[in-house]
PDB file of N, CA and C in Angstrom:
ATOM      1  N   UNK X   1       0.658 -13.976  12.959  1.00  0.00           N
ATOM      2  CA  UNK X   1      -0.767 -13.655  12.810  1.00  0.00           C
ATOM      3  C   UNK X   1      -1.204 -12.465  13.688  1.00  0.00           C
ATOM      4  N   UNK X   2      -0.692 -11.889  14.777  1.00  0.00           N
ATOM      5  CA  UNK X   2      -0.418 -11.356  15.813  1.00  0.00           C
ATOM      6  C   UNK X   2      -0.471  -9.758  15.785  1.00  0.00           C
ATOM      7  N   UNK X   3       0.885  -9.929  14.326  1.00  0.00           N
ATOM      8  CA  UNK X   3       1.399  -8.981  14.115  1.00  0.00           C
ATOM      9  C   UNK X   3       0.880  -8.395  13.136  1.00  0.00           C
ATOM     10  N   UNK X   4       0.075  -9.110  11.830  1.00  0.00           N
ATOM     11  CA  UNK X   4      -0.884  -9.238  10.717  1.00  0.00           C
ATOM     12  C   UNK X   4      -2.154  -8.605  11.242  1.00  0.00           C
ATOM     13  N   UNK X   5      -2.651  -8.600  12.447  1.00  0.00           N
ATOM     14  CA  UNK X   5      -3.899  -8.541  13.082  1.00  0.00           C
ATOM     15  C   UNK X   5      -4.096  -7.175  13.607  1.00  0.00           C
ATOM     16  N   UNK X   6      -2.891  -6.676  14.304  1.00  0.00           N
ATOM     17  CA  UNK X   6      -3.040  -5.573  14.947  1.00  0.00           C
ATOM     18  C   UNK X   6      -2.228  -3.877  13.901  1.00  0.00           C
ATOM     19  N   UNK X   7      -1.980  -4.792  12.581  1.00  0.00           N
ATOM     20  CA  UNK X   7      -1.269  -3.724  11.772  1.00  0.00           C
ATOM     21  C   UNK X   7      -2.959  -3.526  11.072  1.00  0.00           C
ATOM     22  N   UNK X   8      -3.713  -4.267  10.721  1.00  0.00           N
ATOM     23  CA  UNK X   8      -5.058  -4.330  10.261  1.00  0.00           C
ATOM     24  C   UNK X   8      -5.995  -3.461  11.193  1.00  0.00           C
ATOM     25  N   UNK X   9      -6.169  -3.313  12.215  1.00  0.00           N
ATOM     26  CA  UNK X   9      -6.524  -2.975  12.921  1.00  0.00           C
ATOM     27  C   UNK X   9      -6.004  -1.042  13.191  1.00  0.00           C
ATOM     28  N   UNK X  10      -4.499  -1.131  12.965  1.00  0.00           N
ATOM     29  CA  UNK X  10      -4.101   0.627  12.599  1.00  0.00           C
ATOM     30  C   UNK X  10      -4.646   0.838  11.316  1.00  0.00           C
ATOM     31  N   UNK X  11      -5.380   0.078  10.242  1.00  0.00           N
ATOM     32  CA  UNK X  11      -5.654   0.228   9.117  1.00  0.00           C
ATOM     33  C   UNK X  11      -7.224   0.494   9.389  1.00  0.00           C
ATOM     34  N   UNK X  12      -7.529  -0.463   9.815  1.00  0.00           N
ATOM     35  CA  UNK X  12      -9.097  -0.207  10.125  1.00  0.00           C
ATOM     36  C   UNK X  12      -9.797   1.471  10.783  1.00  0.00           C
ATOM     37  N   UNK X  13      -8.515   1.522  11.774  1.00  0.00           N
ATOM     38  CA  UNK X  13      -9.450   2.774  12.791  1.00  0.00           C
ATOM     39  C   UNK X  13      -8.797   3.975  12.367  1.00  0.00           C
ATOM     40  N   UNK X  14      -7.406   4.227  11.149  1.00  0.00           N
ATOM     41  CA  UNK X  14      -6.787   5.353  11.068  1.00  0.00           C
ATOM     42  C   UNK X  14      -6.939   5.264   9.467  1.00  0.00           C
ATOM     43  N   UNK X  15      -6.720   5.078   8.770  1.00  0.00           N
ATOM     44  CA  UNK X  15      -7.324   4.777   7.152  1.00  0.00           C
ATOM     45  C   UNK X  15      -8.266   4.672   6.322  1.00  0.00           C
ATOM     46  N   UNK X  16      -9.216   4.013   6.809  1.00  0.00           N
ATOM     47  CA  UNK X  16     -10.342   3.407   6.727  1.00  0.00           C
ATOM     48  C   UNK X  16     -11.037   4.445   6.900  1.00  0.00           C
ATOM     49  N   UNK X  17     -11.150   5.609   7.590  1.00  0.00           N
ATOM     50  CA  UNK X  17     -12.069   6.253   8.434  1.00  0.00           C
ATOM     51  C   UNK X  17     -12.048   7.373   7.288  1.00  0.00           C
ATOM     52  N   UNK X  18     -11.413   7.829   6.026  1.00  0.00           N
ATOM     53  CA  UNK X  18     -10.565   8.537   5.442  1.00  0.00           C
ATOM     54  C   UNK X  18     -11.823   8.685   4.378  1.00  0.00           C
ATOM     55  N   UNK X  19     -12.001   9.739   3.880  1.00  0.00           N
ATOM     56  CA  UNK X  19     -13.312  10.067   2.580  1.00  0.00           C
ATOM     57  C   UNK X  19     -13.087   8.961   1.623  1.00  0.00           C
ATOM     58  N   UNK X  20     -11.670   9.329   0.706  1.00  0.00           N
ATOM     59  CA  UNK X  20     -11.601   8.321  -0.308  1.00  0.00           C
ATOM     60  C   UNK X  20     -11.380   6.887   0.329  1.00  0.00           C
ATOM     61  N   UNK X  21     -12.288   5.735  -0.798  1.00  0.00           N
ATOM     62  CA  UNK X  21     -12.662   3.939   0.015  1.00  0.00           C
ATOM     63  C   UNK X  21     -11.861   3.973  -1.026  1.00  0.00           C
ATOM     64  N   UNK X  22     -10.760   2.649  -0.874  1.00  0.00           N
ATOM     65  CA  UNK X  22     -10.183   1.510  -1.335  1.00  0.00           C
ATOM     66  C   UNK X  22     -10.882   0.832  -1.748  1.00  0.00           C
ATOM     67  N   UNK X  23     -11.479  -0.017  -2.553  1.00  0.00           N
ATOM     68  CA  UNK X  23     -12.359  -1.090  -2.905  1.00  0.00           C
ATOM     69  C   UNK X  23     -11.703  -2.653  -3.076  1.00  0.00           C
ATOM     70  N   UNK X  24     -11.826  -3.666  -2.590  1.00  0.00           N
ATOM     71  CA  UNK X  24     -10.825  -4.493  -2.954  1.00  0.00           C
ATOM     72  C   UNK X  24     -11.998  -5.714  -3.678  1.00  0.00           C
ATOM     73  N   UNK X  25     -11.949  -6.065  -4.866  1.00  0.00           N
ATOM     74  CA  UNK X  25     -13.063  -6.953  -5.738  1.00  0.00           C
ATOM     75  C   UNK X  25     -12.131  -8.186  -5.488  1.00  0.00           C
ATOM     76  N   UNK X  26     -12.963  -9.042  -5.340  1.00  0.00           N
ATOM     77  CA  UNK X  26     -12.308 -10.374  -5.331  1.00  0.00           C
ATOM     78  C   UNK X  26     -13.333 -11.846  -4.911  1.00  0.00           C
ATOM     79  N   UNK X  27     -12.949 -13.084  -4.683  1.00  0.00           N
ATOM     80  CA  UNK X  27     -14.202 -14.234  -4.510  1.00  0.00           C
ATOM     81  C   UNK X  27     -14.505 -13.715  -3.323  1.00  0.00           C
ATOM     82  N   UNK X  28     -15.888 -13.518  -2.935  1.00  0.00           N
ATOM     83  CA  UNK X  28     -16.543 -13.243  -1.753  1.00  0.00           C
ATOM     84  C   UNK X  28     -16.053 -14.584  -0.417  1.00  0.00           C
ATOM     85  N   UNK X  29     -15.990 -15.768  -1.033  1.00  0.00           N
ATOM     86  CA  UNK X  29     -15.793 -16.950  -0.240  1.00  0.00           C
ATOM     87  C   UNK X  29     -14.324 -16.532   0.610  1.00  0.00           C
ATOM     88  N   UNK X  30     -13.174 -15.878  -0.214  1.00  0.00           N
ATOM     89  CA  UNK X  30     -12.094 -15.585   0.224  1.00  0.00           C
ATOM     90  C   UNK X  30     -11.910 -13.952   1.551  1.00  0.00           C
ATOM     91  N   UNK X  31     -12.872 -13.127   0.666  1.00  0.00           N
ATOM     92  CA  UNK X  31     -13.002 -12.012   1.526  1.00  0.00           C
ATOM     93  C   UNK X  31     -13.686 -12.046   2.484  1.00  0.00           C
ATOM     94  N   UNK X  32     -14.159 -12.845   2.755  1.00  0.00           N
ATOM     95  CA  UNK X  32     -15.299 -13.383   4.542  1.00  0.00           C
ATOM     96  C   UNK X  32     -14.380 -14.083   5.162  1.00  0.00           C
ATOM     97  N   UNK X  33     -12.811 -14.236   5.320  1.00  0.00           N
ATOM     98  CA  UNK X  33     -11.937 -15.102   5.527  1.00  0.00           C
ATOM     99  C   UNK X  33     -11.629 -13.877   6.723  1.00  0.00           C
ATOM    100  N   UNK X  34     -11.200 -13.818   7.682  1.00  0.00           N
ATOM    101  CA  UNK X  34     -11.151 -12.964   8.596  1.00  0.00           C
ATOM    102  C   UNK X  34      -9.638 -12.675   8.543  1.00  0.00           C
ATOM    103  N   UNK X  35      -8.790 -13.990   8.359  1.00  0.00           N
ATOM    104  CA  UNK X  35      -7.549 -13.677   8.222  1.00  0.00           C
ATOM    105  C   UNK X  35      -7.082 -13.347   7.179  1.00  0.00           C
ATOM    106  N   UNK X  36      -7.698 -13.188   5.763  1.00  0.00           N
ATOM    107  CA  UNK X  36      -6.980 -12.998   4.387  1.00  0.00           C
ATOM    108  C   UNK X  36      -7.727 -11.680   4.915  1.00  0.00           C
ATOM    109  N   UNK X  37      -8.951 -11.036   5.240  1.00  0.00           N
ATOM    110  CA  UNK X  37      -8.755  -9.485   5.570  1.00  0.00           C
ATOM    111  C   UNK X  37      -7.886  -8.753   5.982  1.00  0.00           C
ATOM    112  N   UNK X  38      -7.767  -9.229   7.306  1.00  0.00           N
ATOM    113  CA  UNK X  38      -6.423  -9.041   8.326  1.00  0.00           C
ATOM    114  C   UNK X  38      -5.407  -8.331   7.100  1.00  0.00           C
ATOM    115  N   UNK X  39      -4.912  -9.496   6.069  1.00  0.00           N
ATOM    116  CA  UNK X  39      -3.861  -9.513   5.335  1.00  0.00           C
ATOM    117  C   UNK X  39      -3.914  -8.314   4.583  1.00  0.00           C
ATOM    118  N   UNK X  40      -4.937  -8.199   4.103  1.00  0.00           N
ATOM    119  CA  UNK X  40      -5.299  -7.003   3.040  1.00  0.00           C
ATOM    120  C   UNK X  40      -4.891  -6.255   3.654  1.00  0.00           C
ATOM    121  N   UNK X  41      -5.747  -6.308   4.742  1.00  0.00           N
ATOM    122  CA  UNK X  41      -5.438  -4.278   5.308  1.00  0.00           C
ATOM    123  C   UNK X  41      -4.304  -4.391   5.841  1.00  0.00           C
ATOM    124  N   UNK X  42      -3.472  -5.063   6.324  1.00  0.00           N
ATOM    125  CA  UNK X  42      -1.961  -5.129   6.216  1.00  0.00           C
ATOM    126  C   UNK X  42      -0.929  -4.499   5.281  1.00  0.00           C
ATOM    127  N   UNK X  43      -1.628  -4.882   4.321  1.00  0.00           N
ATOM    128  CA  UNK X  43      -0.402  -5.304   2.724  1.00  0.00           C
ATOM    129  C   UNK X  43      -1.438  -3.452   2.673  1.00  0.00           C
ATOM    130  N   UNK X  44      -2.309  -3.233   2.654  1.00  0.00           N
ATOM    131  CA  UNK X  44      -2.715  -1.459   2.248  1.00  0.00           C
ATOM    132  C   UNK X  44      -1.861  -1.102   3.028  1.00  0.00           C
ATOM    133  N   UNK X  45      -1.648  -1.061   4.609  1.00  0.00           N
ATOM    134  CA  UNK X  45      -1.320  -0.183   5.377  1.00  0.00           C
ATOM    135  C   UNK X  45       0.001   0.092   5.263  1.00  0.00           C
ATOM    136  N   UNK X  46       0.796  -1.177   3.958  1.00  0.00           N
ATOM    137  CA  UNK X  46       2.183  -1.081   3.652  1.00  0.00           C
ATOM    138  C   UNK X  46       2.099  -0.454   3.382  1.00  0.00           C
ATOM    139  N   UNK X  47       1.379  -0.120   1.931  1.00  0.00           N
ATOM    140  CA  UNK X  47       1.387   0.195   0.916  1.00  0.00           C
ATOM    141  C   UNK X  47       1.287   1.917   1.049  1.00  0.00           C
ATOM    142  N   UNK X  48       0.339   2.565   1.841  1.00  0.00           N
ATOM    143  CA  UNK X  48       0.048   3.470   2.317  1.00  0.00           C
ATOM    144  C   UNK X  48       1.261   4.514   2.822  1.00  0.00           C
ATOM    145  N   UNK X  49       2.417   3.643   3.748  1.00  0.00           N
ATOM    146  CA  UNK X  49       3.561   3.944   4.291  1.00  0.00           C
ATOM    147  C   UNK X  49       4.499   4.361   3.782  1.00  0.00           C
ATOM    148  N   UNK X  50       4.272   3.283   2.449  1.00  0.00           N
ATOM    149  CA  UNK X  50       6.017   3.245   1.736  1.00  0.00           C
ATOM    150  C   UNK X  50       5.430   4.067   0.388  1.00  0.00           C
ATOM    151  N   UNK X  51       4.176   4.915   0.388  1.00  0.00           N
ATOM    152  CA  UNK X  51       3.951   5.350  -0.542  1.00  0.00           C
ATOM    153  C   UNK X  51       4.829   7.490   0.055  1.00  0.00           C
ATOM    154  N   UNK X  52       3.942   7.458   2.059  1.00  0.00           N
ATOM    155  CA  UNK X  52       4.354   8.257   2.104  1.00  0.00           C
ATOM    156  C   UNK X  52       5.818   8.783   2.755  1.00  0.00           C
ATOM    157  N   UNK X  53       6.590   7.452   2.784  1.00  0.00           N
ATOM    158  CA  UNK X  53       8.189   7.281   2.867  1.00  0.00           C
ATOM    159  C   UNK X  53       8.416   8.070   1.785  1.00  0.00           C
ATOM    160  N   UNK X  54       8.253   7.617   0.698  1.00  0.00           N
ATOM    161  CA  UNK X  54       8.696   7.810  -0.773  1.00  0.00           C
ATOM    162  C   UNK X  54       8.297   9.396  -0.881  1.00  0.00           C
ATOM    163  N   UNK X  55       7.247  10.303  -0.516  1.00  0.00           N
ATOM    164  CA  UNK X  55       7.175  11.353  -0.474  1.00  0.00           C
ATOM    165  C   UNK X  55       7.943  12.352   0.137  1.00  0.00           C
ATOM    166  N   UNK X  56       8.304  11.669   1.375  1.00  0.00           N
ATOM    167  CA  UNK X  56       8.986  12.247   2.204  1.00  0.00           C
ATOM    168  C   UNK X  56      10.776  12.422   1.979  1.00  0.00           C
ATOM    169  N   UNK X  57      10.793  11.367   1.615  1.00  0.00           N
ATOM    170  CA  UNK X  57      12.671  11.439   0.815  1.00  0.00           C
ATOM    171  C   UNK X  57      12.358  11.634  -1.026  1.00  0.00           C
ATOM    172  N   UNK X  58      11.589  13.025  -0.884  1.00  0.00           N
ATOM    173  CA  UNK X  58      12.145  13.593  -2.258  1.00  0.00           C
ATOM    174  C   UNK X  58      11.057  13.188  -3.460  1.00  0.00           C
ATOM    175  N   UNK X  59      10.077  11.822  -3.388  1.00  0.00           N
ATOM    176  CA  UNK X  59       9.494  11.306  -4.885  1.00  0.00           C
ATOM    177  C   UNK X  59       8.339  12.204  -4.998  1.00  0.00           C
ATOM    178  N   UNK X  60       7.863  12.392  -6.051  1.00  0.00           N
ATOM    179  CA  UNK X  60       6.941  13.467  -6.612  1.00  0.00           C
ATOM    180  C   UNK X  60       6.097  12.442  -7.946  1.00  0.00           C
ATOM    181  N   UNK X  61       5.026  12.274  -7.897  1.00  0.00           N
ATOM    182  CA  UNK X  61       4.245  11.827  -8.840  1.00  0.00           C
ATOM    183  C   UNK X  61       4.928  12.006 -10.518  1.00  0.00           C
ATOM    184  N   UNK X  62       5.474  13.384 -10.717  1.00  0.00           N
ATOM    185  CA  UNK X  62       5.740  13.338 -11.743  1.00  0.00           C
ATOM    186  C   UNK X  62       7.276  12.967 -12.344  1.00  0.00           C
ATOM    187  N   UNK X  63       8.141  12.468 -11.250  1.00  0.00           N
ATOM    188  CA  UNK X  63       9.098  11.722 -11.466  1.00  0.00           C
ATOM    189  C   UNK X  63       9.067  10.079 -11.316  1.00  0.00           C
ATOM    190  N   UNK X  64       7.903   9.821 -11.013  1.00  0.00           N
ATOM    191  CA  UNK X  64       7.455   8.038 -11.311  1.00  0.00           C
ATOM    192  C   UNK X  64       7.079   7.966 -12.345  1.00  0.00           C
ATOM    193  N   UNK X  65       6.153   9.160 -13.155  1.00  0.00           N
ATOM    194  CA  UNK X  65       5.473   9.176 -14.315  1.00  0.00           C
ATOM    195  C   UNK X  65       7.237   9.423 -15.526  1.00  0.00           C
ATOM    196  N   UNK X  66       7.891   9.814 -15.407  1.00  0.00           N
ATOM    197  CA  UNK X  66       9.046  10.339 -16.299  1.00  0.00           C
ATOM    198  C   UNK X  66      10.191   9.044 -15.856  1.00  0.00           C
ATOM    199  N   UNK X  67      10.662   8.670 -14.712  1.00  0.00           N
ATOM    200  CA  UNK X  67      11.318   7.510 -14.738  1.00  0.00           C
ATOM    201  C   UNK X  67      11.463   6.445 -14.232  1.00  0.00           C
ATOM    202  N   UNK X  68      10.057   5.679 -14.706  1.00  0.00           N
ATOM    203  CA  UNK X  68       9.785   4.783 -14.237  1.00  0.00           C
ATOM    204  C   UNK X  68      10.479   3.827 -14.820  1.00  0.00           C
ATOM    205  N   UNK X  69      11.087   3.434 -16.106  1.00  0.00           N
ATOM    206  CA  UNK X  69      11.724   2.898 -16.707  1.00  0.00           C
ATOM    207  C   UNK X  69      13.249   2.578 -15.666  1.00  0.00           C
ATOM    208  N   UNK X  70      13.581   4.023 -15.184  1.00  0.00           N
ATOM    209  CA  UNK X  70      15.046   3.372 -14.671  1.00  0.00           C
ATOM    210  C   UNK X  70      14.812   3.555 -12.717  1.00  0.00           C
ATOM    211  N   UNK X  71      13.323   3.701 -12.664  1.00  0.00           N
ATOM    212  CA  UNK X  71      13.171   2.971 -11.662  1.00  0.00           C
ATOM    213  C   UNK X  71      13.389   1.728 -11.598  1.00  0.00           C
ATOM    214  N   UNK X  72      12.469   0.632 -12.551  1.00  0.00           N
ATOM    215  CA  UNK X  72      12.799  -0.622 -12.542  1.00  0.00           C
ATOM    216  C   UNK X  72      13.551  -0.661 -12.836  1.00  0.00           C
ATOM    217  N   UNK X  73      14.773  -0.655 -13.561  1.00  0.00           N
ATOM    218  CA  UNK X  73      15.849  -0.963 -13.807  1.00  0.00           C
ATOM    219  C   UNK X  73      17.009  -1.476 -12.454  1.00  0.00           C
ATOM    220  N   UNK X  74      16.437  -0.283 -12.066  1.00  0.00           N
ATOM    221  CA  UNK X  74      17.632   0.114 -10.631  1.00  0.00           C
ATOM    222  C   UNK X  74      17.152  -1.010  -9.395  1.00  0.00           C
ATOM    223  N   UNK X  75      15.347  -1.494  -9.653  1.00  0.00           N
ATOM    224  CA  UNK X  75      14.831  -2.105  -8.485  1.00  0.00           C
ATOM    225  C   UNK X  75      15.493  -3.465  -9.306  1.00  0.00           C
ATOM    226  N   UNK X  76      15.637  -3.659 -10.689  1.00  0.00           N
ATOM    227  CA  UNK X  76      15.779  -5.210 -11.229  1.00  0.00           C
ATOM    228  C   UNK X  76      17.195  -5.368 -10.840  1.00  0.00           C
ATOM    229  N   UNK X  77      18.495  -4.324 -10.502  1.00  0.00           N
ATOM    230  CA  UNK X  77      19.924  -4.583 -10.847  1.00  0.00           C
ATOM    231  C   UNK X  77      19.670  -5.117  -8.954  1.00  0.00           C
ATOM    232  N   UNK X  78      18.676  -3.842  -7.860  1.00  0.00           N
ATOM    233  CA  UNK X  78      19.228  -4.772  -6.378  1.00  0.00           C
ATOM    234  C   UNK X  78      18.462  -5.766  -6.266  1.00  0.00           C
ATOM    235  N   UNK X  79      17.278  -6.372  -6.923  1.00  0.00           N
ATOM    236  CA  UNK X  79      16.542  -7.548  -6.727  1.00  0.00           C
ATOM    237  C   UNK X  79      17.706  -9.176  -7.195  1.00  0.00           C
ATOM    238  N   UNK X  80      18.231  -8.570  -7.702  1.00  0.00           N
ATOM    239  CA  UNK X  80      19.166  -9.814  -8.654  1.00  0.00           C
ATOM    240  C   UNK X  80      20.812 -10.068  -9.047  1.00  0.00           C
TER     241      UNK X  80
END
């Protein structure tokens, strides 16, 4: 929870602060949950990372758009 808390928190004060908003729609009862926030901005701040990993070793928008097909393929042959 620790570790969930303070990755939310690099999300909050370095991301967050950023022109374009994320919007996340969902039951209000769940998003007033302090720790399923936490989680969110967690699971973004992955998301954020391994988007600009993926930039950085070589991926280009228009090779996700052209092979995405044997992307999954390749993610279904090491998932299984």
């Amino acid at each position: 929870p620790s570790v969930v808390a303070q990755l939310a928190d690099v999300y909050r004060s370095e991301i967050s602060t950023l022109p374009l908003r994320i919007q996340v729609h969902g039951d209000p009862a769940h998003l007033k949950q302090d720790e399923k926030v936490s989680l969110i901005r967690a699971i973004l701040l992955a998301g954020v990372r391994a988007g600009f990993l993926w930039f950085q070793l070589g991926g280009r928008p228009w090779r996700l758009l052209f092979q995405r097909g044997r992307m999954f393929r390749i993610a279904a042959e090491l998932a299984g």
